Amino acid sequence: MYMELDGQGPRYAQLIRSLKSAILEARLAPGSRVPASRNLANELGISRNTVLAAYEQLQAEGFLHARVGSGSYVADIGNRLPTPPRLGAVPVAPLSDYARRALNASDGAFVPGHEHKGLRYNLQYGVPLTNPALASAWRREINRAVERAEFDYPDAQGLPALREQICDYLARRRGVAASADDVLVISGTQQAFALASRVLLDDGDSVVLEDPHYRGARQIFAA
């Protein structure tokens, strides 16, 4: 099987894109066996762990399925094939004042984590630390968590046990005395700025930022 990597980003991500294209374009038929990880690694000149990480991700997304002692096979994804876009104009709902301010404040050229070519020193922020071994371990832990998860609404403040551990860390490492009720677990920096601005700021309030600054915060405060 001929596979080609596009050279953009981590190699395991390149391999995922290449295999997805082959599956979606029917160059790999449903039920066909993909090469053994060791063979494909030798063919592409990459590590076996890289191939294993790509295979695990494709299995998690339903593009491949593994058979114990036999290898990995292409799943039947006929219902996932892209459909032609529907013709006709789509009515646009009127925007709120907040939405219009957000559009005016956004910087279309700025994409956190976007790769910049040809820079001797790239100080771009927003790029997560990833490698095949870390991605593989993270997926395994997510699968274990899903098996233990209860299918109901979680605590809006975050998992109580996690908040207790955060309080313990703050007390030991930072000398901060806090209870679990003082901790709010969020999904990322952007959400933190958004929540803080909604709680603390009113329209017309002034906010002081350092320069250079984090553009994501500036966009939230400007909106």
JSON list of C-alpha atoms in Angstrom, two decimals, residues 7-105:
[
{"chain": "A", "resi": 7, "resn": "GLY", "atom": "CA", "xyz": [5.10, 17.02, 6.04]},
{"chain": "A", "resi": 8, "resn": "GLN", "atom": "CA", "xyz": [2.68, 19.20, 8.04]},
{"chain": "A", "resi": 9, "resn": "GLY", "atom": "CA", "xyz": [2.81, 18.75, 11.82]},
{"chain": "A", "resi": 10, "resn": "PRO", "atom": "CA", "xyz": [3.64, 15.63, 13.87]},
{"chain": "A", "resi": 11, "resn": "ARG", "atom": "CA", "xyz": [4.21, 12.48, 11.86]},
{"chain": "A", "resi": 12, "resn": "TYR", "atom": "CA", "xyz": [1.46, 10.51, 13.57]},
{"chain": "A", "resi": 13, "resn": "ALA", "atom": "CA", "xyz": [-1.00, 13.29, 12.60]},
{"chain": "A", "resi": 14, "resn": "GLN", "atom": "CA", "xyz": [0.30, 13.16, 9.00]},
{"chain": "A", "resi": 15, "resn": "LEU", "atom": "CA", "xyz": [-0.26, 9.41, 8.93]},
{"chain": "A", "resi": 16, "resn": "ILE", "atom": "CA", "xyz": [-3.78, 9.80, 10.32]},
{"chain": "A", "resi": 17, "resn": "ARG", "atom": "CA", "xyz": [-4.65, 12.26, 7.53]},
{"chain": "A", "resi": 18, "resn": "SER", "atom": "CA", "xyz": [-3.15, 10.02, 4.87]},
{"chain": "A", "resi": 19, "resn": "LEU", "atom": "CA", "xyz": [-5.05, 6.94, 6.07]},
{"chain": "A", "resi": 20, "resn": "LYS", "atom": "CA", "xyz": [-8.30, 8.87, 6.42]},
{"chain": "A", "resi": 21, "resn": "SER", "atom": "CA", "xyz": [-7.98, 10.14, 2.85]},
{"chain": "A", "resi": 22, "resn": "ALA", "atom": "CA", "xyz": [-7.35, 6.62, 1.58]},
{"chain": "A", "resi": 23, "resn": "ILE", "atom": "CA", "xyz": [-10.43, 5.34, 3.43]},
{"chain": "A", "resi": 24, "resn": "LEU", "atom": "CA", "xyz": [-12.75, 8.19, 2.45]},
{"chain": "A", "resi": 25, "resn": "GLU", "atom": "CA", "xyz": [-11.63, 8.01, -1.19]},
{"chain": "A", "resi": 26, "resn": "ALA", "atom": "CA", "xyz": [-12.23, 4.22, -1.19]},
{"chain": "A", "resi": 27, "resn": "ARG", "atom": "CA", "xyz": [-8.59, 3.45, -1.93]},
{"chain": "A", "resi": 28, "resn": "LEU", "atom": "CA", "xyz": [-8.83, 1.29, 1.18]},
{"chain": "A", "resi": 29, "resn": "ALA", "atom": "CA", "xyz": [-12.01, -0.77, 0.99]},
{"chain": "A", "resi": 30, "resn": "PRO", "atom": "CA", "xyz": [-14.10, -1.66, 4.06]},
{"chain": "A", "resi": 31, "resn": "GLY", "atom": "CA", "xyz": [-12.86, -4.90, 5.56]},
{"chain": "A", "resi": 32, "resn": "SER", "atom": "CA", "xyz": [-9.39, -4.64, 4.05]},
{"chain": "A", "resi": 33, "resn": "ARG", "atom": "CA", "xyz": [-6.44, -5.16, 6.37]},
{"chain": "A", "resi": 34, "resn": "VAL", "atom": "CA", "xyz": [-4.04, -2.26, 6.89]},
{"chain": "A", "resi": 35, "resn": "PRO", "atom": "CA", "xyz": [-0.32, -3.05, 7.06]},
{"chain": "A", "resi": 36, "resn": "ALA", "atom": "CA", "xyz": [1.18, -4.29, 10.31]},
{"chain": "A", "resi": 37, "resn": "SER", "atom": "CA", "xyz": [2.54, -1.40, 12.35]},
{"chain": "A", "resi": 38, "resn": "ARG", "atom": "CA", "xyz": [6.13, -2.62, 12.10]},
{"chain": "A", "resi": 39, "resn": "ASN", "atom": "CA", "xyz": [5.94, -3.05, 8.31]},
{"chain": "A", "resi": 40, "resn": "LEU", "atom": "CA", "xyz": [4.37, 0.37, 7.73]},
{"chain": "A", "resi": 41, "resn": "ALA", "atom": "CA", "xyz": [6.91, 2.01, 10.04]},
{"chain": "A", "resi": 42, "resn": "ASN", "atom": "CA", "xyz": [9.77, 0.48, 8.05]},
{"chain": "A", "resi": 43, "resn": "GLU", "atom": "CA", "xyz": [8.17, 1.51, 4.76]},
{"chain": "A", "resi": 44, "resn": "LEU", "atom": "CA", "xyz": [7.72, 5.14, 5.81]},
{"chain": "A", "resi": 45, "resn": "GLY", "atom": "CA", "xyz": [10.93, 5.42, 7.82]},
{"chain": "A", "resi": 46, "resn": "ILE", "atom": "CA", "xyz": [9.15, 6.35, 11.05]},
{"chain": "A", "resi": 47, "resn": "SER", "atom": "CA", "xyz": [8.93, 4.74, 14.49]},
{"chain": "A", "resi": 48, "resn": "ARG", "atom": "CA", "xyz": [6.52, 1.93, 15.22]},
{"chain": "A", "resi": 49, "resn": "ASN", "atom": "CA", "xyz": [5.06, 3.94, 18.13]},
{"chain": "A", "resi": 50, "resn": "THR", "atom": "CA", "xyz": [4.08, 6.64, 15.65]},
{"chain": "A", "resi": 51, "resn": "VAL", "atom": "CA", "xyz": [2.14, 4.11, 13.57]},
{"chain": "A", "resi": 52, "resn": "LEU", "atom": "CA", "xyz": [0.53, 2.61, 16.67]},
{"chain": "A", "resi": 53, "resn": "ALA", "atom": "CA", "xyz": [-0.59, 6.07, 17.84]},
{"chain": "A", "resi": 54, "resn": "ALA", "atom": "CA", "xyz": [-2.17, 6.76, 14.43]},
{"chain": "A", "resi": 55, "resn": "TYR", "atom": "CA", "xyz": [-3.93, 3.38, 14.38]},
{"chain": "A", "resi": 56, "resn": "GLU", "atom": "CA", "xyz": [-5.29, 3.90, 17.91]},
{"chain": "A", "resi": 57, "resn": "GLN", "atom": "CA", "xyz": [-6.66, 7.32, 16.98]},
{"chain": "A", "resi": 58, "resn": "LEU", "atom": "CA", "xyz": [-8.35, 5.96, 13.85]},
{"chain": "A", "resi": 59, "resn": "GLN", "atom": "CA", "xyz": [-9.84, 3.13, 15.91]},
{"chain": "A", "resi": 60, "resn": "ALA", "atom": "CA", "xyz": [-11.18, 5.66, 18.42]},
{"chain": "A", "resi": 61, "resn": "GLU", "atom": "CA", "xyz": [-12.77, 7.63, 15.55]},
{"chain": "A", "resi": 62, "resn": "GLY", "atom": "CA", "xyz": [-14.29, 4.50, 14.02]},
{"chain": "A", "resi": 63, "resn": "PHE", "atom": "CA", "xyz": [-12.21, 4.37, 10.84]},
{"chain": "A", "resi": 64, "resn": "LEU", "atom": "CA", "xyz": [-10.42, 1.15, 11.85]},
{"chain": "A", "resi": 65, "resn": "HIS", "atom": "CA", "xyz": [-11.24, -1.79, 14.07]},
{"chain": "A", "resi": 66, "resn": "ALA", "atom": "CA", "xyz": [-8.80, -4.24, 15.58]},
{"chain": "A", "resi": 67, "resn": "ARG", "atom": "CA", "xyz": [-9.09, -8.02, 15.61]},
{"chain": "A", "resi": 68, "resn": "VAL", "atom": "CA", "xyz": [-7.12, -9.74, 18.34]},
{"chain": "A", "resi": 69, "resn": "GLY", "atom": "CA", "xyz": [-4.23, -11.68, 16.85]},
{"chain": "A", "resi": 70, "resn": "SER", "atom": "CA", "xyz": [-5.13, -10.61, 13.32]},
{"chain": "A", "resi": 71, "resn": "GLY", "atom": "CA", "xyz": [-4.41, -6.88, 12.97]},
{"chain": "A", "resi": 72, "resn": "SER", "atom": "CA", "xyz": [-6.37, -3.75, 12.10]},
{"chain": "A", "resi": 73, "resn": "TYR", "atom": "CA", "xyz": [-9.03, -3.54, 9.41]},
{"chain": "A", "resi": 74, "resn": "VAL", "atom": "CA", "xyz": [-10.88, -0.74, 7.65]},
{"chain": "A", "resi": 75, "resn": "ALA", "atom": "CA", "xyz": [-14.34, -0.15, 9.13]},
{"chain": "A", "resi": 76, "resn": "ASP", "atom": "CA", "xyz": [-17.46, 0.34, 7.04]},
{"chain": "A", "resi": 77, "resn": "ILE", "atom": "CA", "xyz": [-17.98, 4.11, 7.11]},
{"chain": "A", "resi": 78, "resn": "GLY", "atom": "CA", "xyz": [-20.38, 4.44, 4.20]},
{"chain": "A", "resi": 79, "resn": "ASN", "atom": "CA", "xyz": [-22.71, 6.67, 6.22]},
{"chain": "A", "resi": 80, "resn": "ARG", "atom": "CA", "xyz": [-19.82, 9.06, 6.96]},
{"chain": "A", "resi": 81, "resn": "LEU", "atom": "CA", "xyz": [-18.90, 9.82, 3.37]},
{"chain": "A", "resi": 82, "resn": "PRO", "atom": "CA", "xyz": [-19.18, 13.55, 2.64]},
{"chain": "A", "resi": 83, "resn": "THR", "atom": "CA", "xyz": [-22.43, 14.65, 1.03]},
{"chain": "A", "resi": 84, "resn": "PRO", "atom": "CA", "xyz": [-22.72, 17.46, -1.52]},
{"chain": "A", "resi": 85, "resn": "PRO", "atom": "CA", "xyz": [-23.65, 20.82, 0.00]},
{"chain": "A", "resi": 86, "resn": "ARG", "atom": "CA", "xyz": [-27.25, 21.90, -0.38]},
{"chain": "A", "resi": 87, "resn": "LEU", "atom": "CA", "xyz": [-27.84, 24.70, -2.82]},
{"chain": "A", "resi": 88, "resn": "GLY", "atom": "CA", "xyz": [-29.67, 27.87, -2.00]},
{"chain": "A", "resi": 89, "resn": "ALA", "atom": "CA", "xyz": [-29.06, 30.83, 0.25]},
{"chain": "A", "resi": 90, "resn": "VAL", "atom": "CA", "xyz": [-29.09, 30.25, 3.97]},
{"chain": "A", "resi": 91, "resn": "PRO", "atom": "CA", "xyz": [-30.89, 32.99, 5.91]},
{"chain": "A", "resi": 92, "resn": "VAL", "atom": "CA", "xyz": [-28.62, 34.79, 8.34]},
{"chain": "A", "resi": 93, "resn": "ALA", "atom": "CA", "xyz": [-30.00, 35.54, 11.79]},
{"chain": "A", "resi": 94, "resn": "PRO", "atom": "CA", "xyz": [-29.52, 39.10, 13.05]},
{"chain": "A", "resi": 95, "resn": "LEU", "atom": "CA", "xyz": [-26.50, 39.47, 15.32]},
{"chain": "A", "resi": 96, "resn": "SER", "atom": "CA", "xyz": [-26.61, 40.76, 18.87]},
{"chain": "A", "resi": 97, "resn": "ASP", "atom": "CA", "xyz": [-24.55, 43.74, 20.00]},
{"chain": "A", "resi": 98, "resn": "TYR", "atom": "CA", "xyz": [-22.15, 41.33, 21.72]},
{"chain": "A", "resi": 99, "resn": "ALA", "atom": "CA", "xyz": [-21.68, 39.31, 18.52]},
{"chain": "A", "resi": 100, "resn": "ARG", "atom": "CA", "xyz": [-20.98, 42.43, 16.48]},
{"chain": "A", "resi": 101, "resn": "ARG", "atom": "CA", "xyz": [-18.39, 43.63, 19.01]},
{"chain": "A", "resi": 102, "resn": "ALA", "atom": "CA", "xyz": [-16.76, 40.19, 19.00]},
{"chain": "A", "resi": 103, "resn": "LEU", "atom": "CA", "xyz": [-16.49, 40.23, 15.20]},
{"chain": "A", "resi": 104, "resn": "ASN", "atom": "CA", "xyz": [-14.97, 43.70, 15.20]},
{"chain": "A", "resi": 105, "resn": "ALA", "atom": "CA", "xyz": [-12.48, 42.71, 17.90]}
]
